[in-house]
Coordinates of C-alpha atoms and ligand atoms in Angstrom, one line a residue:
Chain Y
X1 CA -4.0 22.0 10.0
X2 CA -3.3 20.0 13.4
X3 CA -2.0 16.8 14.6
X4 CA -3.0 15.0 16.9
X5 CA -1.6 12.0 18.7
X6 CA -4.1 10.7 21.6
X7 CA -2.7 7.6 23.7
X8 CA -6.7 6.5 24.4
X9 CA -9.4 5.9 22.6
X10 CA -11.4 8.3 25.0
X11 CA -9.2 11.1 24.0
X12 CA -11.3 10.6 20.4
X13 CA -12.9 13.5 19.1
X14 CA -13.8 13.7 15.0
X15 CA -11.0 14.5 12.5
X16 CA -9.1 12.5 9.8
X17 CA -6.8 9.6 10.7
X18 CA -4.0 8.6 10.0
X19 CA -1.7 5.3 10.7
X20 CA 0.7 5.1 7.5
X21 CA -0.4 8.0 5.7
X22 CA 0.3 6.3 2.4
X23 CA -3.0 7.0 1.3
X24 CA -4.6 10.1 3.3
X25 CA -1.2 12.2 2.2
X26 CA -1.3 12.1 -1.3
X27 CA -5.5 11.8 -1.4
X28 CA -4.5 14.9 1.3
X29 CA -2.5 16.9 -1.3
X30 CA -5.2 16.4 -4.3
X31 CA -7.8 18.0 -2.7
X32 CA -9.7 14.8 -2.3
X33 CA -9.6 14.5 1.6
X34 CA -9.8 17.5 3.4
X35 CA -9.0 18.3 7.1
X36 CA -8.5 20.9 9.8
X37 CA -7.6 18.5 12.3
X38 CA -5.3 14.9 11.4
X39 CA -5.4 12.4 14.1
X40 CA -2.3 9.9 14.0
X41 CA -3.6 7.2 15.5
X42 CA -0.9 4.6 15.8
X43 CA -0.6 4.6 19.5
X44 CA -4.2 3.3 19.7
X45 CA -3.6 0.7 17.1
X46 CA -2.5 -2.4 18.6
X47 CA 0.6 -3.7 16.4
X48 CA 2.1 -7.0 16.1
X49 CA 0.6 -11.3 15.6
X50 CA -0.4 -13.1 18.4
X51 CA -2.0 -16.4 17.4
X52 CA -4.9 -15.7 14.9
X53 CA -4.8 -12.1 15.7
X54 CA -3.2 -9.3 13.7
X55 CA -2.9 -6.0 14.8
X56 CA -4.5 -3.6 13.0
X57 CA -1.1 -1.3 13.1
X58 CA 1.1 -4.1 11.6
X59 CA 3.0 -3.4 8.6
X60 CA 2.4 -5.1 5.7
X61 CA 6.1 -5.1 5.9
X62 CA 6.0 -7.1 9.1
X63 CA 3.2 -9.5 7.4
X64 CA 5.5 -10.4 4.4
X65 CA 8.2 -11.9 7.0
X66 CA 5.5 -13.7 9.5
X67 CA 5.9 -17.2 9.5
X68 CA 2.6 -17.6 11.7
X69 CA -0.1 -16.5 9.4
X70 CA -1.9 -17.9 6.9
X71 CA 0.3 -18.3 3.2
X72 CA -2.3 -16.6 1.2
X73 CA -2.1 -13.5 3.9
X74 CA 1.7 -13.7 3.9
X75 CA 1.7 -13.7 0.2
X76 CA -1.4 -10.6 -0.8
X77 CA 1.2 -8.7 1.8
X78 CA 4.7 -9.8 -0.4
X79 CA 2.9 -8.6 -3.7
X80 CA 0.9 -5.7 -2.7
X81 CA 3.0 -2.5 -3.4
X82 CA 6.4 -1.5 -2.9
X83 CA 8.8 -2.0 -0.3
X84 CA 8.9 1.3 1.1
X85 CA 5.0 1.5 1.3
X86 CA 4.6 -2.2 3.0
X87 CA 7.6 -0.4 5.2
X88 CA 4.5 2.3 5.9
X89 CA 1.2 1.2 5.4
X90 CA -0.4 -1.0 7.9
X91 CA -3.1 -3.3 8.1
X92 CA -6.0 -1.7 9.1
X93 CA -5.1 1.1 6.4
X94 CA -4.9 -1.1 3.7
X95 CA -8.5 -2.8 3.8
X96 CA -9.8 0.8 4.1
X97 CA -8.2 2.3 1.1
X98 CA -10.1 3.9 -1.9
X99 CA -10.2 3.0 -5.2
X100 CA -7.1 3.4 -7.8
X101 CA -10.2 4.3 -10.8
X102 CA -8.3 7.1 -12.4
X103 CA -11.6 9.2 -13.0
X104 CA -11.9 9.1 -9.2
X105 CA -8.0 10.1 -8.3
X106 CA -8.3 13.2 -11.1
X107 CA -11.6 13.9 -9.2
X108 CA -14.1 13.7 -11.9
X109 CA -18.1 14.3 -10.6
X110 CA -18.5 10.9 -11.2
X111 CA -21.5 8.7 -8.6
X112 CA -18.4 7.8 -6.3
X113 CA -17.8 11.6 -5.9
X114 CA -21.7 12.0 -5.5
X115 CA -22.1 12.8 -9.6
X116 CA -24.4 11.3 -11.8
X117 CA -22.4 9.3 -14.3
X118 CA -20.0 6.8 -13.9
X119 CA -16.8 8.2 -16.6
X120 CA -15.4 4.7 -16.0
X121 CA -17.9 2.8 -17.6
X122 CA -18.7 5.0 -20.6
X123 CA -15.1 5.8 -20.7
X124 CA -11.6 4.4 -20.5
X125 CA -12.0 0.9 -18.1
X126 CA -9.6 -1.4 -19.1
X127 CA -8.6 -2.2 -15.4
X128 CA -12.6 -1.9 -14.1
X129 CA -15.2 -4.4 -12.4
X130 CA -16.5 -7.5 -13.7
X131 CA -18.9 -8.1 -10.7
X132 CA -21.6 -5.1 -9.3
X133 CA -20.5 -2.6 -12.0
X134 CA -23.5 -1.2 -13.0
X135 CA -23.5 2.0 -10.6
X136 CA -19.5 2.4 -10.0
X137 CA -17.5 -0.3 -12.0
X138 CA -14.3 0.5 -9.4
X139 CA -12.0 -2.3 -8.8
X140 CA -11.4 -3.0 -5.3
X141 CA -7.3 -2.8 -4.8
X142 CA -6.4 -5.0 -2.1
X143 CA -5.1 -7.8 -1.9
X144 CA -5.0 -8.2 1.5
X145 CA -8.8 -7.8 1.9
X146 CA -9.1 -10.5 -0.3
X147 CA -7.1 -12.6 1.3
X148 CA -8.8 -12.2 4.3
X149 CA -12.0 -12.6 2.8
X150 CA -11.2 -16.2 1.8
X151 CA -10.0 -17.2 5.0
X152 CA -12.9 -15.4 7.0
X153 CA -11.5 -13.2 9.1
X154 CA -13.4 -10.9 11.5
X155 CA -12.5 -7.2 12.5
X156 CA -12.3 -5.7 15.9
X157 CA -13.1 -2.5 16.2
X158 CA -13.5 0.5 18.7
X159 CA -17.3 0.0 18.6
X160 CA -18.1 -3.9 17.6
X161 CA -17.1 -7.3 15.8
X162 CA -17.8 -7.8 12.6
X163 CA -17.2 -10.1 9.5
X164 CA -14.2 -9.0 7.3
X165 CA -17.5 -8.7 4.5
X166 CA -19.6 -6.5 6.7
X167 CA -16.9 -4.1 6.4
X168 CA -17.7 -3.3 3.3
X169 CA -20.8 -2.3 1.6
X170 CA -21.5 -1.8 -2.7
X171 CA -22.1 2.3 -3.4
X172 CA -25.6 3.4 -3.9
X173 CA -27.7 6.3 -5.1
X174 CA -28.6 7.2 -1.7
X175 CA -24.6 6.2 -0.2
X176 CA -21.9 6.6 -2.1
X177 CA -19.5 5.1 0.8
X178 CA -17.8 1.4 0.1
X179 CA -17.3 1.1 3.9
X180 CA -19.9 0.4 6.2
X181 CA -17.0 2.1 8.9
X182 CA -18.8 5.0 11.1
X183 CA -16.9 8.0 11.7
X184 CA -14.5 8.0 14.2
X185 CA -14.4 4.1 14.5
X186 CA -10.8 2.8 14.6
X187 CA -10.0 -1.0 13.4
X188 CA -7.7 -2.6 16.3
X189 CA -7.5 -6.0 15.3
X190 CA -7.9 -9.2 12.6
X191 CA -8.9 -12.2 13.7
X192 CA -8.4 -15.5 11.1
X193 CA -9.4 -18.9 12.5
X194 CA -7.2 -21.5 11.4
X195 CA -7.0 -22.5 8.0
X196 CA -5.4 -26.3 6.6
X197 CA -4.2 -24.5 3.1
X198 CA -4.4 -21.2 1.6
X199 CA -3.1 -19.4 -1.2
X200 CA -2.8 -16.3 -3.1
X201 CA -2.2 -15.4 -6.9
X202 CA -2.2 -12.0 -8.4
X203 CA -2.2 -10.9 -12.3
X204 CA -0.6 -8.1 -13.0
X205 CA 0.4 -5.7 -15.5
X206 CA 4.4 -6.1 -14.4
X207 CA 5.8 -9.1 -11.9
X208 CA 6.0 -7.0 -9.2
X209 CA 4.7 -3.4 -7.6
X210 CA 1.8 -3.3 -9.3
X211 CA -2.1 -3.4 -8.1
X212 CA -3.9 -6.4 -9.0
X213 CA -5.8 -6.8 -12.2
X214 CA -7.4 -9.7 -10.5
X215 CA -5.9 -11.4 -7.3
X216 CA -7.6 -14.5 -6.3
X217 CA -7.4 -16.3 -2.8
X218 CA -8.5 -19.6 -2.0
X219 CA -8.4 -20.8 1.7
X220 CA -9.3 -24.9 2.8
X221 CA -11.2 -25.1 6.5
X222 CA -12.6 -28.5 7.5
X223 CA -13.9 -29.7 3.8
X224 CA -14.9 -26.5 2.9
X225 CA -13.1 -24.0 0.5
X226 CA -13.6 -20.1 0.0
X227 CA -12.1 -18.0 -2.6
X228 CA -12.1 -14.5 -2.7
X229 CA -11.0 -11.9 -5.2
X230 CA -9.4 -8.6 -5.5
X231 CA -9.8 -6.1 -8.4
X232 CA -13.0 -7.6 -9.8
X233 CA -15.9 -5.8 -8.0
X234 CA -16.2 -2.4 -6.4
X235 CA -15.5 -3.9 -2.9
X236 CA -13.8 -7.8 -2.4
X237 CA -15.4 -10.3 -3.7
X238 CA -16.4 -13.4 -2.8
X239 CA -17.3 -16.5 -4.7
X240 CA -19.7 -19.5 -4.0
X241 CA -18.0 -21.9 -6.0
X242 CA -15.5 -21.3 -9.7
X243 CA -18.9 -21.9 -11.6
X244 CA -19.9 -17.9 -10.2
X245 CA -17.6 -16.4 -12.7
X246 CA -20.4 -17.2 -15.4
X247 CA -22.6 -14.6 -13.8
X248 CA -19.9 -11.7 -14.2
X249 CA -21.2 -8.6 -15.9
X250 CA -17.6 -7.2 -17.4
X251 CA -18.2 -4.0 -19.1
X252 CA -16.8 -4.2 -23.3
X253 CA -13.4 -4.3 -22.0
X254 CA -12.8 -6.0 -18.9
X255 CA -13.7 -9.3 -20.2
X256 CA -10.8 -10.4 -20.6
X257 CA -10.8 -10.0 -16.5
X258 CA -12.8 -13.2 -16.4
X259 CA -10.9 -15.6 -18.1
X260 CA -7.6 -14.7 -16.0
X261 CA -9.4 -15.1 -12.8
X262 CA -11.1 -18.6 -14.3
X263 CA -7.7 -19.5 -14.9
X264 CA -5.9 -17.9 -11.4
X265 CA -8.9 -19.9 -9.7
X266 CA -8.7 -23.2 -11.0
X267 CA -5.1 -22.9 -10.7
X268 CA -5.6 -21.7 -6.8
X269 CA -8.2 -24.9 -5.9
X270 CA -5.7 -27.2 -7.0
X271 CA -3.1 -25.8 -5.2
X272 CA -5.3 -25.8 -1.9
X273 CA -7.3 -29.0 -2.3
Chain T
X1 CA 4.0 27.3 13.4
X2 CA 4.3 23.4 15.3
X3 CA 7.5 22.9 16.3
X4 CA 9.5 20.0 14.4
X5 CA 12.1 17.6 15.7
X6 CA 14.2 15.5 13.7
X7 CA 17.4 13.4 13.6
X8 CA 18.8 13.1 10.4
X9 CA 22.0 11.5 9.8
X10 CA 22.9 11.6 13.6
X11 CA 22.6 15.4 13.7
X12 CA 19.2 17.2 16.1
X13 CA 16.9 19.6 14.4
X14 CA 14.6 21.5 15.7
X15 CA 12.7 23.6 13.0
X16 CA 9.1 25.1 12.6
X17 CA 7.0 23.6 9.6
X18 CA 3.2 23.2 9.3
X19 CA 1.6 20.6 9.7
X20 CA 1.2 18.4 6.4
X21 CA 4.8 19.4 5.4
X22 CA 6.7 16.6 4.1
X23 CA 9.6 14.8 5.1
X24 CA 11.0 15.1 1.7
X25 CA 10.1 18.8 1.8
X26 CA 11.6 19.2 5.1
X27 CA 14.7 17.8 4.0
X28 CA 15.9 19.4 0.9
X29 CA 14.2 23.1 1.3
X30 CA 14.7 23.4 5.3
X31 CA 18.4 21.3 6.1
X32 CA 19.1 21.4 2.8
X33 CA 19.6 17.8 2.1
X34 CA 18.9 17.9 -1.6
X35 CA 20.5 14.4 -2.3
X36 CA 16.7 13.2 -1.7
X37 CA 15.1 13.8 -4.9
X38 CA 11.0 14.8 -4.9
X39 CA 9.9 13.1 -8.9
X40 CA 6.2 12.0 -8.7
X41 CA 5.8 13.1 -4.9
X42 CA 3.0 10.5 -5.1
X43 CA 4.7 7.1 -3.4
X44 CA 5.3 5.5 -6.7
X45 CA 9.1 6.1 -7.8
X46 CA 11.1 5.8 -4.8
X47 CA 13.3 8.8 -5.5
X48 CA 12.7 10.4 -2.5
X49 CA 13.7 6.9 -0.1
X50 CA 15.1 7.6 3.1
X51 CA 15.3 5.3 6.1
X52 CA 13.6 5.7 9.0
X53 CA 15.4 3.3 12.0
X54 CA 16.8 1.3 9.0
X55 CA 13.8 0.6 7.3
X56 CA 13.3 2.6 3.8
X57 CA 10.2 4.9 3.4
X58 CA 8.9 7.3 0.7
X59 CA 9.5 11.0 2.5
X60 CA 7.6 12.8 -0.1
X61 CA 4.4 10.9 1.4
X62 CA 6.0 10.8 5.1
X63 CA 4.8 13.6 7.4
X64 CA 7.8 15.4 8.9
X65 CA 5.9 15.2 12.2
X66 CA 5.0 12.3 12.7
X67 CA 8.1 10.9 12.3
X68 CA 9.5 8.9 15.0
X69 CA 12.7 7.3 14.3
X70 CA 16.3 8.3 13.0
X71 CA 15.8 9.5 9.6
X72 CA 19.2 8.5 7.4
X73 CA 19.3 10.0 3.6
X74 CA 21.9 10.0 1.0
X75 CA 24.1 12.2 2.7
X76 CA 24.5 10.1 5.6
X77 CA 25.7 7.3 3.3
X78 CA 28.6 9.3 1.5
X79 CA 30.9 6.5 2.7
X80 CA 28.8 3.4 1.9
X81 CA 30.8 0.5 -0.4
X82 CA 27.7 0.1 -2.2
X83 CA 28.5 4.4 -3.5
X84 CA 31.6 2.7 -5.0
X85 CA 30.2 -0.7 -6.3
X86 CA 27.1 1.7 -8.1
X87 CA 30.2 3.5 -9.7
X88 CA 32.1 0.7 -10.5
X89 CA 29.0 -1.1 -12.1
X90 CA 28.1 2.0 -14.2
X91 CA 24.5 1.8 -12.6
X92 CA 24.3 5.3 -13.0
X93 CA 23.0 7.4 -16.2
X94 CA 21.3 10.4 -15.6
X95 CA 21.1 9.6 -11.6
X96 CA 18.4 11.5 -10.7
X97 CA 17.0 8.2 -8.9
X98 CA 20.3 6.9 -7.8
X99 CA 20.2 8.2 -4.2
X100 CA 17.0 6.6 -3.8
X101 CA 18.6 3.4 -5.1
X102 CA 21.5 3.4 -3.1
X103 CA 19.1 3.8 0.2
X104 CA 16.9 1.0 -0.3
X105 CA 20.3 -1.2 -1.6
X106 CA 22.3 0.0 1.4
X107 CA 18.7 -1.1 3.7
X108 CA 18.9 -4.4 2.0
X109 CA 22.8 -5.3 2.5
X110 CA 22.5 -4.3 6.2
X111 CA 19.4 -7.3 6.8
X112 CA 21.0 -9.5 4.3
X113 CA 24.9 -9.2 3.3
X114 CA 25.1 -11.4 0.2
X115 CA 21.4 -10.9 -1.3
X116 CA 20.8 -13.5 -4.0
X117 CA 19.0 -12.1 -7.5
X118 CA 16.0 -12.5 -6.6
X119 CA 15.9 -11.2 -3.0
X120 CA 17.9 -8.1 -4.7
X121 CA 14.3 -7.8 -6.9
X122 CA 12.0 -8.1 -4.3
X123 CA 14.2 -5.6 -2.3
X124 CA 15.0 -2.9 -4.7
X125 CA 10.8 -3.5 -6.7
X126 CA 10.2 0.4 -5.4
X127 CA 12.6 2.3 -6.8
X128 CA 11.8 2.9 -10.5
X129 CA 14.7 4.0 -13.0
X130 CA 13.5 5.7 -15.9
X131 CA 16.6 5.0 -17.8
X132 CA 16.5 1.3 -17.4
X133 CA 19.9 0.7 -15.4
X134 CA 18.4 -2.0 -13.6
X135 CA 20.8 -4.9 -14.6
X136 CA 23.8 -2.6 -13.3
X137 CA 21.8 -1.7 -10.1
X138 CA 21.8 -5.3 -9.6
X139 CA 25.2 -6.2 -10.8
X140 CA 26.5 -3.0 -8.2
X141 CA 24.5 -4.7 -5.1
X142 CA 25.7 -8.2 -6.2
X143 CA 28.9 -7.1 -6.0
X144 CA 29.4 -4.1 -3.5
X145 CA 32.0 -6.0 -1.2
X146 CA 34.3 -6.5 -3.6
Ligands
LIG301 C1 1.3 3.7 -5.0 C2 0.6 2.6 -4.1 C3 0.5 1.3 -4.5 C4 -0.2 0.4 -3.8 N1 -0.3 -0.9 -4.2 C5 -1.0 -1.8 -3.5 C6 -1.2 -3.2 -4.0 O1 -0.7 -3.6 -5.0 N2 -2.0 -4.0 -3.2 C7 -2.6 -3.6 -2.1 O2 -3.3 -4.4 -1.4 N3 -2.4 -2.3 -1.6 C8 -1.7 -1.5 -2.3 N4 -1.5 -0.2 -1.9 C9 -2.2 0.2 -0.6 C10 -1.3 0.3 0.6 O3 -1.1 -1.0 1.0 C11 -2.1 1.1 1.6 O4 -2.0 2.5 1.1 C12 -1.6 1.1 3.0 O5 -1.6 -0.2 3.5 C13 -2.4 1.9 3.8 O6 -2.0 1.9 5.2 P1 -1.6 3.3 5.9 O7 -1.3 2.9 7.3 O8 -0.6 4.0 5.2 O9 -3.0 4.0 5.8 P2 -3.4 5.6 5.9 O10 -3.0 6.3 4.6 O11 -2.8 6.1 7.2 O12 -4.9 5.5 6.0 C14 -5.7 5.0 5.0 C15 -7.2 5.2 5.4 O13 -7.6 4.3 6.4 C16 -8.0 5.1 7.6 N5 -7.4 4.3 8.7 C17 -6.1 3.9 8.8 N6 -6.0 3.0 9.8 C18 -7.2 2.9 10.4 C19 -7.7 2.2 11.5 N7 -6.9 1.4 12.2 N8 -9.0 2.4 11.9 C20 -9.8 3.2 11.1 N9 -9.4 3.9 10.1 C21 -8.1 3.8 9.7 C22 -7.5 6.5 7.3 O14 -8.3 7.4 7.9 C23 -7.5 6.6 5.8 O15 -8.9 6.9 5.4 C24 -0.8 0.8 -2.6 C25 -0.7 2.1 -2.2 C26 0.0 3.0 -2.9 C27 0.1 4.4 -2.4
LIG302 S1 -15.8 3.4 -11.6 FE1 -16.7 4.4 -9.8 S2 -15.0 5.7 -9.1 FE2 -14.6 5.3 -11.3 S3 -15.7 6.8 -12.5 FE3 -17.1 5.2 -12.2 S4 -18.3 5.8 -10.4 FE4 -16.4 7.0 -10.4
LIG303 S1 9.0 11.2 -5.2 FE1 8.4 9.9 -3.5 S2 7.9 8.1 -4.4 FE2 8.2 9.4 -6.1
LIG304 S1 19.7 6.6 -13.9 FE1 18.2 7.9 -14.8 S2 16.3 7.3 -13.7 FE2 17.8 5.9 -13.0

């Protein structure tokens, strides 16, 4: 293997990248990624807030102790992980990482490795999708993306602009991908417009360092409200209005998925309206 | 093999590893720094922290080259109070995830001198002891001035 470190995005030329590494090391060491060449790209990243806009190479870390973003932001940052990793991971790394399903991780043939069955949903899914489960029932992990989701944030990126939704797409027979991210496309920035109030709230299975089982953000702009959720659908997820969550699909046991984030969001709207 | 430069504990290195090698790696099988412990060399137990410029990271998922700070482990905290106050407090039983401990607790009093409970908690969340000392882990930090 190589590494690379290019100082321009011109110098760009195909192999792996990595900012943090929190996720392409392990997913590295298990044979799930593979490489010849690794391309650390955090001196084309920009890092740091300025206004509404977040570089892409700030640490989650960084995000926790901002006082000039958005509460729910500053909050999916303080609850996602562990110190050390929001010490590591950045931004831009976090909204792309993969899913925590265990079949996945221990490399199963399931659809999201381009199998035919999805282990998940005939198997063990306790912490699984209630929303778009039918082909992969994964859980999306971030809480940050969902954040950003409620507060409609747009990505910059080497190549175009885009809506923080756009970035991701639901896995198909014909594309098993949950990114819509071309290859050798870097993220350089976030952009959040204002917001009056926003919040975030996260279930999990401990009070703290643990992925959400459902995180739910709810941002207020002008008289209109979003919420967004983590953990509930194979990428984040975004709700019209509380009365959506009587068209989730859990599988026999994620149900009880829906009644935590009916709770988490009526107890987000009144917190933000 | 890529040449490797590191600073650890105020000392130069300059080593051959390849590339993918860990920090963690680097540190106990190449300098010999085996106060950093390697248990789920995943990112999840925080018995391999070290600090990087201060800040505490998980070496068994850092790659030794692209590090780009001062790297400080264990061994470069022999003569840290908060050694004492984890000895004093008894936060120690089979210590196998006590250096890690110590290096995130000794991260945390450097930012923030008299850490209340709860900023302890937040602080310390990544560092997981299997045999449950955390109420002495905190007692220690709450207490390693005195
Ligand atoms: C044990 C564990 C627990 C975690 N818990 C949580 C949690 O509770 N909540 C949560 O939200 N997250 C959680 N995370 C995710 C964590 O926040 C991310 O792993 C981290 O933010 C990723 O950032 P990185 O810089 O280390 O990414 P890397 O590992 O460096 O990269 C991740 C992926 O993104 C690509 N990439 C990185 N930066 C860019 C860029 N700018 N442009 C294009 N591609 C890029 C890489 O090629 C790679 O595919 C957890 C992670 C771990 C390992
Ligand atoms: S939920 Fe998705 S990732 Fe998990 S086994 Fe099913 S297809 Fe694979
Ligand atoms: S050994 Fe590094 S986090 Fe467990
Ligand atoms: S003292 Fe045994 S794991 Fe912490």
């Amino acid at each position: 293997m190589e590494l690379l470190r290019p100082s321009n995005l011109a110098e760009l030329d195909g192999g792996l990248f990595v900012h943090g590494g929190t996720e392409v090391v392990p997913l590295l060491r298990d044979g799930i990624l593979h490489a010849e060449t690794l391309v650390d790209i955090r001196e084309l990243v920009p890092r740091g807030i300025d206004g509404g806009r977040i570089g892409a190479g700030t640490t989650l870390a960084e995000l926790e102790a901002s006082p000039h973003i958005p509460g729910a932001l500053r909050e999916a940052c303080r609850l996602a992980a562990s110190p050390q990793l929001r010490n590591m991971g950045s931004l831009g790394g976090n909204l792309l990482q993969s899913t925590r399903c265990w079949y996945w991780r221990l490399k199963y043939p399931c659809r999201l490795h381009g199998g035919d069955r999805c282990h998940a949903a005939e198997g063990e899914h306790r912490e699984h999708a209630i929303f778009a489960n039918d082909f992969c029932a994964s859980a999306h992990p971030s809480d940050v993306a969902a954040a950003l989701l409620a507060l409609d944030a747009r990505v910059r990126t080497s190549r175009r602009e885009l809506g923080l939704a756009e970035l991701y797409r639901l896995p198909d027979e014909a594309d098993r991908r949950t990114t819509t991210l071309e290859p050798g496309e870097v993220i350089l920035e976030v952009e959040i417009p204002p917001a009056e109030a926003s919040i975030y709230l996260k279930a999990m299975d401990r009070k703290r360092w643990s992925f959400p089982q459902v995180g739910v953000a709810a941002a207020r702009t002008g008289g209109a409200t979003r919420i967004a959720l983590a953990g509930v659908a194979p990428v984040p997820w975004l709700l019209a209005g509380p009365e959506d969550l009587d068209g989730a699909t859990p599988l026999p046991r994620t149900a009880w998925k829906v009644e935590v984030a009916r709770a988490l969001v009526r107890r987000a709207l009144t917190e933000v309206t | 093999m890529p040449e490797l430069r590191l600073t650890v504990n105020g000392a130069d290195h300059r080593l051959d590893a390849p590339i993918g090698t860990s920090l963690a790696h680097v540190l106990r099988e190449e300098l010999g720094l085996i106060g950093t412990k390697i248990a789920c060399n995943e990112g999840h137990c925080g018995a391999c922290t070290v600090q990087v410029d201060g800040a505490p990271v998980l070496s068994c998922i850092t790659l030794a080259h692209a590090v780009d700070g001062d790297v400080t482990t264990i061994e470069g905290l022999r003569d840290h109070p908060l050694v004492e106050a984890f000895v004093r407090a008894d936060a120690v039983q089979c210590g196998f995830c006590t250096p890690g401990q110590v290096v995130s607790a000794a991260a945390l009093v450097a930012a923030t001198p008299e850490p209340t409970t709860e900023e302890i908690r937040h602080a310390m969340a990544g560092n997981i002891c299997r045999c449950g000392t955390y109420p002495k882990i905190e007692e220690a930090i709450l207490h390693w001035r005195d």
